[in-house]
Amino acid sequence: MTHLDSELQLLKGECISMWNLVLLQINKTQDSLLRFDKDLAREVVLNEKRVNAYELKIDRDCENIFALFNPVAVDLRFVLAVLKINNNLERTGDIAEGIGKFIVFTETSFDKNLLEVAQVIKMFNEATSMLAEVLTAFEKEDTALARSVFKQDEVLDNINLKANSVIADFIRKNPDKLEQALYILSTIRKLERVGDQVKNIAEEIIFYVEAKVLKHKKDK
Amino acid sequence: MERGIQIRKYKNIVLKTGVVLFTVIVTLPLLLVLLYIFKRGISAISWDFLANLPKPVGETGGGIFNALIGSAIIIGIAALIAIPFGVSIGVYLSEFRKTKLAYWTLLSVDVLQGIPSIVIGIVIYLWIVKTMGSFSALSGSIALSLMMLPSIIKSTEETLKLIPDSLKEASLSLGVPYYRTILKVILPAGISGILSGVMLGIARIAGETAPLLFTAFGNPFTNTNILKPMASLPLVIFNYAISPYDEWHELAWGAAFLLILFILLLNTLTKLAEKKWRVQF
Amino acid sequence: MESTILKSENFSAWFGENQVLKKINIEIPRNNIVAVMGPSGCGKTTFIRCVNRMHELTNDTHVEGTIFYTKNDIYKMDPIILRRFIGMVFQRPNPFPTMSIYQNVIAGYTLNGASLRKPEKDELVEDSLKKAALWDEVKDMLHRKGTFLSGGQQQRLCIARALAMKPEILLLDEPTSALDPISTAKIEELLFDLKKNYTLLIVTHNMQQAGRVSDKTAFFYLGELIEYNDTKEIFTNPKNEKTQNYITGRFG
């Protein structure tokens, strides 16, 4: 293995660690929402610093690899992809933190019925599984797996599209729970963004493995 | 245009033919000389010729055994004297090219190369034969070694100059002292050039007559004492060729034939040695 | 903590009247690869040749200031001893043309007149060639001439020859400038492995090479040490404008 290879392996390892941390953040957010566990939510907010530290570290590593090794071809695409995936992961981390903050700010526990009809938990599960699948795709350089998340994202989109009427309905029936209903709506919006980040990540993986640019294309 | 090219083509042909013609004109007599010596000399060669001493005038037969032994001893000692000096001077010249001593040495070597052999003979006669009080093989060897020196020095210097400095640096960077670097790295790398210089030097002195006239002098008997006069092939050729007797002329042809054979052999060996020992950098 | 193995203090060198190194102060940490780079004629080669005193081969040189190898002033050491601690590899591969691969590796011993027993020699040859990543390629032809090998192999043979002396520091003067890219890559990988046991000082014209292999980089310009820092720093955030202009190819 060449020196550059070992540097790239290290970079990949860093990236996977960050990925797992972000996954954990989302899982914890989901748990804290379900159980209305404010301490856990606070932990998520605090842990965002670790995600940010990872982002800085990976940015710097990519910079060093560019400066010292002048990677070309697949190596170049890999480092470029990691640089962007890093960015997407950090955004995903931000989203988890944002939802965590909602939980910290909310006074009363969330209405079980609200969570049910708004399909928030389903969204969480879907988003987590997508993120986990692209991680596997990244680790195994499996572009077929990466492509599969484009389909899954439609589930998130559908829930998001229906959310307005569902939440409006809920507010009409429970005007006293207006505030938490709005938080849930924001949460749904944010989880929809997670789907977009994951799609971007999948595109980067396909770019680095197959050298195909899928961005801004209708037919994937 | 066309005509210009035609004229150039003709010029080309004329020059080519001219070059070949002159080469043939010069080479042909050379070959004839060799052929003639071979023809005359080969009939004189026999076991008796090689193994016997010369007979007095009037008797048939007789050989040149004393001259063969003498030549071998004189040339051998000359080489023994000239090689260490010549190689050392060559090493000095290639290693310390820019010093004043090197400049003057090189000039002296060039001058030495141009000195007529008879002059060297006279000088050695005055310096050594006179002082020691008698003609001797040793003084002949010294005279011949002086004649060999330029060839050895020049070939050593030129061979060593071609050895890249990187080789010396490689050795020194391993912590090898300078003198060992010269002995163990530089000289072995230049061995083919040095060897060919030595052989060409020997080929050159093998036929020298003039310096031996005043020094080794000649001797009708077999002698191995280097402090006494000694016979040698060129002397035999000289003495017998100027004599009025036909039998002695025969002996002279035979000796000349042997001498030329020896020189040819040396030249061929030199070529072979150069090929075999050539070092690729 | 990294300990310093080589340290120069106000070190200057002259060729005749011409000052080629101006008060160089540099500390080389043990088990590091330090790249020395700069434009032609900046004194980088002179500097590493001063470290094992090879510059003394050139006539009319003198130096001021000192270089310390661990605690010893190298200008008070015997150069022959010094060179056994500080090996050198040159720009062009220079195996001894009269010797076989085997003899080349142990040349440092045989040329010095040291007599080794056969098993010792065998072990030394195998060990050194393995360290130089050449063993697998030449183990079946150890008795062929060293010059028979390809350029890249010859250069690794020269590295093996230097390693056989068990040096502490290895100086490399543009070791890959005469080699093709594949051989260059092999040598670079090798240097990276050698770092574990040796300290390497490598002169290079090739900026990418400095980036790829070295831990620290020294930038020389007109005989002065302009900047010396971690290679990452030099390549991502050089402090001196001259360094920046040089590594970005905007020099002059």
PDB file of N, CA and C in Angstrom, chain A residues 1-3 63-64 67-70, chain C residues 189 192 208 211-212 231-232 235-236:
ATOM      1  N   MET A   1       0.851  -1.199   0.000  1.00  0.00           N
ATOM      2  CA  MET A   1       0.000   0.000   0.000  1.00  0.00           C
ATOM      3  C   MET A   1       0.886   1.249   0.000  1.00  0.00           C
ATOM      4  N   THR A   2       0.553   2.179  -0.873  1.00  0.00           N
ATOM      5  CA  THR A   2       1.372   3.386  -0.941  1.00  0.00           C
ATOM      6  C   THR A   2       0.995   4.331   0.203  1.00  0.00           C
ATOM      7  N   HIS A   3       1.863   5.292   0.379  1.00  0.00           N
ATOM      8  CA  HIS A   3       1.658   6.284   1.419  1.00  0.00           C
ATOM      9  C   HIS A   3       0.318   7.000   1.213  1.00  0.00           C
ATOM     10  N   GLU A  63      -7.469  19.021   2.728  1.00  0.00           N
ATOM     11  CA  GLU A  63      -6.570  20.090   2.276  1.00  0.00           C
ATOM     12  C   GLU A  63      -5.137  19.572   2.212  1.00  0.00           C
ATOM     13  N   ASN A  64      -4.717  18.866   3.279  1.00  0.00           N
ATOM     14  CA  ASN A  64      -3.355  18.338   3.295  1.00  0.00           C
ATOM     15  C   ASN A  64      -3.124  17.341   2.168  1.00  0.00           C
ATOM     16  N   ALA A  67      -2.678  19.200  -0.959  1.00  0.00           N
ATOM     17  CA  ALA A  67      -1.422  19.953  -1.007  1.00  0.00           C
ATOM     18  C   ALA A  67      -0.222  19.031  -1.120  1.00  0.00           C
ATOM     19  N   LEU A  68      -0.243  17.915  -0.400  1.00  0.00           N
ATOM     20  CA  LEU A  68       0.965  17.096  -0.312  1.00  0.00           C
ATOM     21  C   LEU A  68       1.014  15.995  -1.358  1.00  0.00           C
ATOM     22  N   PHE A  69      -0.142  15.474  -1.748  1.00  0.00           N
ATOM     23  CA  PHE A  69      -0.099  14.287  -2.601  1.00  0.00           C
ATOM     24  C   PHE A  69      -0.613  14.519  -4.007  1.00  0.00           C
ATOM     25  N   ASN A  70      -1.211  15.674  -4.262  1.00  0.00           N
ATOM     26  CA  ASN A  70      -1.764  15.957  -5.578  1.00  0.00           C
ATOM     27  C   ASN A  70      -2.475  14.747  -6.164  1.00  0.00           C
TER      28      ASN A  70
ATOM     29  N   GLU C 189       8.183   5.149  -1.549  1.00  0.00           N
ATOM     30  CA  GLU C 189       7.576   4.246  -0.562  1.00  0.00           C
ATOM     31  C   GLU C 189       8.632   3.714   0.379  1.00  0.00           C
ATOM     32  N   PHE C 192       9.666   6.111   3.009  1.00  0.00           N
ATOM     33  CA  PHE C 192       8.653   6.200   4.046  1.00  0.00           C
ATOM     34  C   PHE C 192       8.830   5.065   5.062  1.00  0.00           C
ATOM     35  N   GLN C 208       6.362  18.103  -5.428  1.00  0.00           N
ATOM     36  CA  GLN C 208       5.395  17.067  -5.073  1.00  0.00           C
ATOM     37  C   GLN C 208       6.072  15.992  -4.244  1.00  0.00           C
ATOM     38  N   GLY C 211       6.397  17.047  -0.779  1.00  0.00           N
ATOM     39  CA  GLY C 211       5.099  16.940  -0.130  1.00  0.00           C
ATOM     40  C   GLY C 211       4.765  15.508   0.227  1.00  0.00           C
ATOM     41  N   ARG C 212       5.026  14.609  -0.724  1.00  0.00           N
ATOM     42  CA  ARG C 212       4.625  13.225  -0.510  1.00  0.00           C
ATOM     43  C   ARG C 212       5.409  12.548   0.597  1.00  0.00           C
ATOM     44  N   THR C 231       5.976  19.949   6.874  1.00  0.00           N
ATOM     45  CA  THR C 231       5.669  19.993   5.452  1.00  0.00           C
ATOM     46  C   THR C 231       4.224  20.437   5.202  1.00  0.00           C
ATOM     47  N   LYS C 232       3.310  19.962   6.052  1.00  0.00           N
ATOM     48  CA  LYS C 232       1.908  20.360   5.892  1.00  0.00           C
ATOM     49  C   LYS C 232       1.763  21.870   5.962  1.00  0.00           C
ATOM     50  N   PHE C 235       3.203  23.580   2.858  1.00  0.00           N
ATOM     51  CA  PHE C 235       2.424  23.419   1.631  1.00  0.00           C
ATOM     52  C   PHE C 235       1.021  23.996   1.719  1.00  0.00           C
ATOM     53  N   THR C 236       0.509  24.222   2.928  1.00  0.00           N
ATOM     54  CA  THR C 236      -0.835  24.791   2.980  1.00  0.00           C
ATOM     55  C   THR C 236      -0.803  26.238   3.433  1.00  0.00           C
TER      56      THR C 236
END
